[in-house]
Short mmCIF file of N, CA and C in Angstrom, two decimals:
data_model
loop_
_atom_site.label_atom_id
_atom_site.label_comp_id
_atom_site.label_asym_id
_atom_site.label_seq_id
_atom_site.Cartn_x
_atom_site.Cartn_y
_atom_site.Cartn_z
N MET A 1 138.08 89.83 128.20
CA MET A 1 139.29 89.07 127.85
C MET A 1 140.39 90.02 127.51
N SER A 2 141.46 89.99 128.24
CA SER A 2 142.58 90.86 127.86
C SER A 2 143.51 90.10 126.92
N PRO A 3 143.86 90.75 125.79
CA PRO A 3 144.71 90.05 124.81
C PRO A 3 146.19 90.02 125.23
N VAL A 4 146.89 89.03 124.75
CA VAL A 4 148.34 88.95 124.87
C VAL A 4 148.87 89.30 123.49
N TYR A 5 149.74 90.29 123.37
CA TYR A 5 150.19 90.74 122.07
C TYR A 5 151.53 90.14 121.68
N ALA A 6 151.55 89.53 120.51
CA ALA A 6 152.80 89.24 119.82
C ALA A 6 153.01 90.46 118.93
N ILE A 7 154.12 90.52 118.24
CA ILE A 7 154.40 91.72 117.46
C ILE A 7 153.35 91.90 116.36
N ASP A 8 152.96 90.82 115.67
CA ASP A 8 152.05 90.98 114.54
C ASP A 8 150.72 90.24 114.67
N LYS A 9 150.41 89.68 115.77
CA LYS A 9 149.19 88.92 115.93
C LYS A 9 148.66 89.08 117.35
N VAL A 10 147.37 89.09 117.49
CA VAL A 10 146.76 89.14 118.83
C VAL A 10 146.19 87.75 119.11
N TYR A 11 146.54 87.19 120.24
CA TYR A 11 146.04 85.91 120.69
C TYR A 11 145.15 86.19 121.89
N ARG A 12 143.88 85.85 121.79
CA ARG A 12 142.96 86.13 122.88
C ARG A 12 142.65 84.84 123.62
N LYS A 13 142.46 84.94 124.91
CA LYS A 13 142.07 83.77 125.69
C LYS A 13 140.83 83.16 125.05
N GLY A 14 140.89 81.88 124.82
CA GLY A 14 139.76 81.23 124.18
C GLY A 14 140.03 80.91 122.72
N ASP A 15 141.02 81.60 122.08
CA ASP A 15 141.39 81.26 120.72
C ASP A 15 141.91 79.84 120.71
N LYS A 16 141.64 79.12 119.63
CA LYS A 16 142.17 77.77 119.53
C LYS A 16 143.67 77.83 119.21
N PRO A 17 144.53 77.29 120.09
CA PRO A 17 145.98 77.33 119.82
C PRO A 17 146.34 76.34 118.72
N MET A 18 147.50 76.55 118.10
CA MET A 18 148.01 75.59 117.16
C MET A 18 148.39 74.35 117.92
N THR A 19 148.14 73.19 117.34
CA THR A 19 148.46 71.96 118.05
C THR A 19 149.62 71.20 117.39
N GLY A 20 150.05 71.64 116.23
CA GLY A 20 151.16 71.00 115.57
C GLY A 20 151.42 71.63 114.22
N GLY A 21 152.49 71.23 113.61
CA GLY A 21 152.82 71.74 112.28
C GLY A 21 154.32 71.90 112.10
N SER A 22 154.68 72.39 110.95
CA SER A 22 156.08 72.59 110.61
C SER A 22 156.49 74.01 110.96
N LEU A 23 157.48 74.14 111.85
CA LEU A 23 157.99 75.48 112.21
C LEU A 23 158.58 76.18 110.99
N ALA A 24 159.29 75.40 110.14
CA ALA A 24 159.88 75.99 108.96
C ALA A 24 158.79 76.56 108.03
N ALA A 25 157.72 75.80 107.83
CA ALA A 25 156.63 76.26 106.95
C ALA A 25 155.96 77.49 107.53
N LEU A 26 155.73 77.50 108.85
CA LEU A 26 155.12 78.67 109.49
C LEU A 26 156.01 79.90 109.37
N ALA A 27 157.32 79.68 109.55
CA ALA A 27 158.27 80.81 109.47
C ALA A 27 158.28 81.42 108.08
N GLU A 28 158.19 80.60 107.05
CA GLU A 28 158.18 81.10 105.66
C GLU A 28 156.98 82.01 105.40
N LYS A 29 155.89 81.78 106.13
CA LYS A 29 154.67 82.57 105.95
C LYS A 29 154.67 83.88 106.72
N LEU A 30 155.65 84.05 107.62
CA LEU A 30 155.70 85.32 108.38
C LEU A 30 155.96 86.47 107.40
N PRO A 31 155.18 87.53 107.47
CA PRO A 31 155.27 88.57 106.44
C PRO A 31 156.50 89.45 106.48
N GLU A 32 157.12 89.59 107.62
CA GLU A 32 158.27 90.48 107.74
C GLU A 32 159.29 89.90 108.72
N ILE A 33 160.54 90.35 108.56
CA ILE A 33 161.56 89.94 109.52
C ILE A 33 161.27 90.61 110.85
N TRP A 34 161.70 89.93 111.89
CA TRP A 34 161.53 90.37 113.30
C TRP A 34 160.08 90.64 113.66
N THR A 35 159.18 89.96 112.98
CA THR A 35 157.79 89.90 113.46
C THR A 35 157.61 88.51 114.06
N SER A 36 156.63 88.35 114.87
CA SER A 36 156.42 87.06 115.47
C SER A 36 154.96 86.65 115.36
N THR A 37 154.77 85.37 115.52
CA THR A 37 153.40 84.84 115.64
C THR A 37 153.37 84.01 116.91
N LEU A 38 152.31 84.12 117.60
CA LEU A 38 152.15 83.41 118.87
C LEU A 38 151.62 82.02 118.57
N LEU A 39 152.42 80.99 118.80
CA LEU A 39 151.97 79.62 118.54
C LEU A 39 151.02 79.14 119.60
N GLY A 40 151.19 79.60 120.84
CA GLY A 40 150.33 79.19 121.94
C GLY A 40 150.95 79.59 123.26
N LYS A 41 150.36 79.08 124.33
CA LYS A 41 150.81 79.40 125.68
C LYS A 41 150.92 78.09 126.48
N VAL A 42 151.87 78.09 127.41
CA VAL A 42 152.00 77.02 128.40
C VAL A 42 152.03 77.74 129.72
N SER A 43 151.01 77.58 130.56
CA SER A 43 150.84 78.35 131.77
C SER A 43 150.92 79.83 131.40
N ASN A 44 151.87 80.57 132.02
CA ASN A 44 152.02 82.00 131.69
C ASN A 44 153.04 82.28 130.59
N ALA A 45 153.57 81.24 130.00
CA ALA A 45 154.61 81.44 128.98
C ALA A 45 154.02 81.52 127.58
N ASN A 46 154.50 82.50 126.81
CA ASN A 46 154.14 82.63 125.40
C ASN A 46 155.17 81.91 124.58
N ILE A 47 154.71 81.18 123.59
CA ILE A 47 155.63 80.48 122.65
C ILE A 47 155.46 81.18 121.30
N LYS A 48 156.53 81.84 120.84
CA LYS A 48 156.49 82.66 119.63
C LYS A 48 157.46 82.16 118.60
N LEU A 49 157.11 82.35 117.32
CA LEU A 49 157.98 82.03 116.21
C LEU A 49 158.34 83.33 115.52
N ILE A 50 159.62 83.51 115.20
CA ILE A 50 160.11 84.78 114.63
C ILE A 50 161.02 84.48 113.45
N ARG A 51 160.86 85.26 112.38
CA ARG A 51 161.80 85.19 111.25
C ARG A 51 162.85 86.28 111.47
N MET A 52 164.12 85.88 111.60
CA MET A 52 165.21 86.84 111.84
C MET A 52 165.75 87.40 110.53
N GLY A 53 166.41 88.54 110.62
CA GLY A 53 167.14 89.10 109.48
C GLY A 53 167.22 90.61 109.55
N GLY A 54 167.94 91.17 108.58
CA GLY A 54 167.98 92.63 108.43
C GLY A 54 168.78 93.35 109.49
N GLU A 55 168.20 94.38 110.02
CA GLU A 55 168.90 95.32 110.88
C GLU A 55 169.18 94.85 112.28
N GLY A 56 168.54 93.82 112.72
CA GLY A 56 168.74 93.35 114.09
C GLY A 56 167.70 93.97 115.04
N ILE A 57 167.95 93.82 116.32
CA ILE A 57 167.03 94.31 117.36
C ILE A 57 167.85 95.19 118.32
N PRO A 58 167.33 96.39 118.61
CA PRO A 58 168.04 97.28 119.55
C PRO A 58 168.04 96.69 120.97
N GLU A 59 168.90 97.24 121.80
CA GLU A 59 169.01 96.78 123.19
C GLU A 59 167.69 96.91 123.93
N GLU A 60 167.41 95.87 124.72
CA GLU A 60 166.22 95.86 125.56
C GLU A 60 166.52 95.02 126.80
N TYR A 61 165.59 95.03 127.74
CA TYR A 61 165.65 94.14 128.88
C TYR A 61 164.25 93.93 129.40
N HIS A 62 164.06 92.90 130.20
CA HIS A 62 162.76 92.58 130.75
C HIS A 62 162.91 92.47 132.26
N LYS A 63 162.25 93.34 132.98
CA LYS A 63 162.46 93.36 134.43
C LYS A 63 161.69 92.27 135.19
N ASP A 64 160.68 91.69 134.54
CA ASP A 64 159.85 90.74 135.28
C ASP A 64 159.93 89.27 134.82
N PHE A 65 160.68 88.98 133.78
CA PHE A 65 160.74 87.62 133.29
C PHE A 65 162.01 87.28 132.53
N ASN A 66 162.36 86.00 132.51
CA ASN A 66 163.41 85.49 131.68
C ASN A 66 162.88 85.30 130.27
N GLU A 67 163.79 85.09 129.32
CA GLU A 67 163.39 84.87 127.94
C GLU A 67 164.30 83.76 127.38
N LEU A 68 163.69 82.76 126.75
CA LEU A 68 164.45 81.67 126.15
C LEU A 68 164.41 81.81 124.65
N LEU A 69 165.60 81.82 124.02
CA LEU A 69 165.74 81.88 122.57
C LEU A 69 166.29 80.58 122.06
N VAL A 70 165.64 79.99 121.04
CA VAL A 70 166.09 78.75 120.43
C VAL A 70 166.20 79.00 118.92
N VAL A 71 167.38 78.82 118.37
CA VAL A 71 167.56 78.98 116.94
C VAL A 71 167.13 77.70 116.25
N ILE A 72 166.00 77.78 115.52
CA ILE A 72 165.46 76.61 114.84
C ILE A 72 166.23 76.37 113.54
N ALA A 73 166.57 77.45 112.84
CA ALA A 73 167.35 77.36 111.60
C ALA A 73 168.11 78.68 111.44
N GLY A 74 169.34 78.62 110.93
CA GLY A 74 170.10 79.85 110.67
C GLY A 74 171.14 80.13 111.73
N GLU A 75 171.44 81.42 111.84
CA GLU A 75 172.48 81.90 112.77
C GLU A 75 172.04 83.20 113.41
N MET A 76 172.42 83.38 114.65
CA MET A 76 172.10 84.59 115.38
C MET A 76 173.27 84.99 116.26
N THR A 77 173.65 86.25 116.20
CA THR A 77 174.59 86.82 117.14
C THR A 77 173.75 87.55 118.20
N LEU A 78 174.03 87.25 119.45
CA LEU A 78 173.30 87.82 120.56
C LEU A 78 174.30 88.45 121.50
N ILE A 79 174.05 89.68 121.91
CA ILE A 79 174.91 90.35 122.87
C ILE A 79 174.12 90.55 124.16
N VAL A 80 174.58 89.93 125.24
CA VAL A 80 173.90 89.96 126.53
C VAL A 80 174.86 90.55 127.55
N ASP A 81 174.47 91.67 128.14
CA ASP A 81 175.32 92.38 129.10
C ASP A 81 176.75 92.53 128.63
N GLY A 82 176.88 92.89 127.33
CA GLY A 82 178.18 93.15 126.74
C GLY A 82 178.96 91.93 126.26
N LYS A 83 178.46 90.73 126.50
CA LYS A 83 179.14 89.51 126.06
C LYS A 83 178.43 88.96 124.84
N THR A 84 179.23 88.50 123.86
CA THR A 84 178.69 88.03 122.58
C THR A 84 178.55 86.51 122.59
N ALA A 85 177.38 86.05 122.11
CA ALA A 85 177.13 84.62 121.92
C ALA A 85 176.74 84.42 120.46
N ASN A 86 177.42 83.49 119.79
CA ASN A 86 177.10 83.17 118.41
C ASN A 86 176.34 81.86 118.42
N LEU A 87 175.05 81.92 118.03
CA LEU A 87 174.19 80.74 118.06
C LEU A 87 173.91 80.27 116.64
N THR A 88 173.86 78.94 116.47
CA THR A 88 173.49 78.35 115.17
C THR A 88 172.35 77.38 115.40
N THR A 89 171.89 76.78 114.33
CA THR A 89 170.76 75.86 114.39
C THR A 89 170.88 74.87 115.55
N GLY A 90 169.85 74.83 116.37
CA GLY A 90 169.81 73.93 117.52
C GLY A 90 170.30 74.52 118.80
N ASP A 91 170.96 75.68 118.77
CA ASP A 91 171.45 76.32 119.97
C ASP A 91 170.35 77.11 120.67
N PHE A 92 170.49 77.26 121.99
CA PHE A 92 169.56 78.07 122.76
C PHE A 92 170.31 78.97 123.73
N TYR A 93 169.64 79.99 124.22
CA TYR A 93 170.22 80.91 125.19
C TYR A 93 169.09 81.35 126.11
N LEU A 94 169.29 81.22 127.41
CA LEU A 94 168.33 81.70 128.39
C LEU A 94 168.81 83.07 128.89
N ILE A 95 168.06 84.10 128.60
CA ILE A 95 168.39 85.45 129.01
C ILE A 95 167.68 85.71 130.34
N GLU A 96 168.44 85.97 131.38
CA GLU A 96 167.88 86.24 132.69
C GLU A 96 167.18 87.60 132.71
N LYS A 97 166.17 87.72 133.55
CA LYS A 97 165.49 89.02 133.67
C LYS A 97 166.51 90.08 134.03
N ASN A 98 166.27 91.30 133.57
CA ASN A 98 167.10 92.48 133.77
C ASN A 98 168.41 92.47 132.96
N ALA A 99 168.69 91.42 132.22
CA ALA A 99 169.92 91.41 131.42
C ALA A 99 169.66 92.24 130.14
N LYS A 100 170.52 93.18 129.88
CA LYS A 100 170.42 93.98 128.67
C LYS A 100 170.90 93.12 127.50
N HIS A 101 170.10 93.08 126.46
CA HIS A 101 170.43 92.23 125.32
C HIS A 101 169.99 92.85 124.00
N ARG A 102 170.73 92.51 122.92
CA ARG A 102 170.40 92.99 121.61
C ARG A 102 170.91 92.02 120.55
N VAL A 103 170.38 92.14 119.38
CA VAL A 103 170.81 91.33 118.23
C VAL A 103 171.32 92.27 117.15
N PRO A 104 172.63 92.28 116.87
CA PRO A 104 173.14 93.15 115.81
C PRO A 104 172.70 92.68 114.42
N ALA A 105 172.89 93.52 113.43
CA ALA A 105 172.53 93.16 112.05
C ALA A 105 173.29 91.93 111.63
N GLY A 106 172.67 91.14 110.76
CA GLY A 106 173.36 89.98 110.19
C GLY A 106 172.77 88.65 110.57
N SER A 107 171.93 88.58 111.57
CA SER A 107 171.31 87.32 111.97
C SER A 107 170.23 86.97 110.93
N TYR A 108 170.03 85.64 110.73
CA TYR A 108 169.02 85.22 109.77
C TYR A 108 168.52 83.84 110.20
N GLY A 109 167.31 83.51 109.73
CA GLY A 109 166.74 82.19 109.98
C GLY A 109 165.47 82.30 110.83
N THR A 110 165.25 81.24 111.61
CA THR A 110 164.00 81.12 112.37
C THR A 110 164.35 80.98 113.85
N LEU A 111 163.62 81.68 114.67
CA LEU A 111 163.87 81.72 116.12
C LEU A 111 162.57 81.35 116.84
N LEU A 112 162.69 80.46 117.82
CA LEU A 112 161.60 80.17 118.72
C LEU A 112 161.89 80.91 120.00
N LEU A 113 160.94 81.69 120.49
CA LEU A 113 161.13 82.52 121.66
C LEU A 113 160.05 82.18 122.70
N ILE A 114 160.46 81.99 123.92
CA ILE A 114 159.51 81.73 125.01
C ILE A 114 159.71 82.80 126.05
N ASP A 115 158.62 83.51 126.37
CA ASP A 115 158.69 84.56 127.37
C ASP A 115 157.34 84.67 128.08
N ALA A 116 157.24 85.64 128.98
CA ALA A 116 156.01 85.84 129.72
C ALA A 116 155.32 87.14 129.37
N GLU A 117 155.78 87.81 128.32
CA GLU A 117 155.21 89.10 127.94
C GLU A 117 154.09 88.88 126.98
#
């Protein structure tokens, strides 16, 4: 069984996925900012929950998959290919594969992330 890695948790094929719960309550239990927990998978997509805050995330890109970000609570500034998007609770952004993106310092709250990594 090859594991799929979230930042702070390993989800192995055969693990029982979460079937429901409060995203806010789960986010409060995350030990550190910008760590994630893998809630489950849908086909090849990972569904992750992340607590935002602090220094932000340096620039990155994904050559093989798109990434969907949904702000569950709080605010996030996202810079994609040099363009700034200010997201608040309920907003989402689909980052196309190969798009360079980063989150500068100052974002806070809870983020739902769906990707194939």
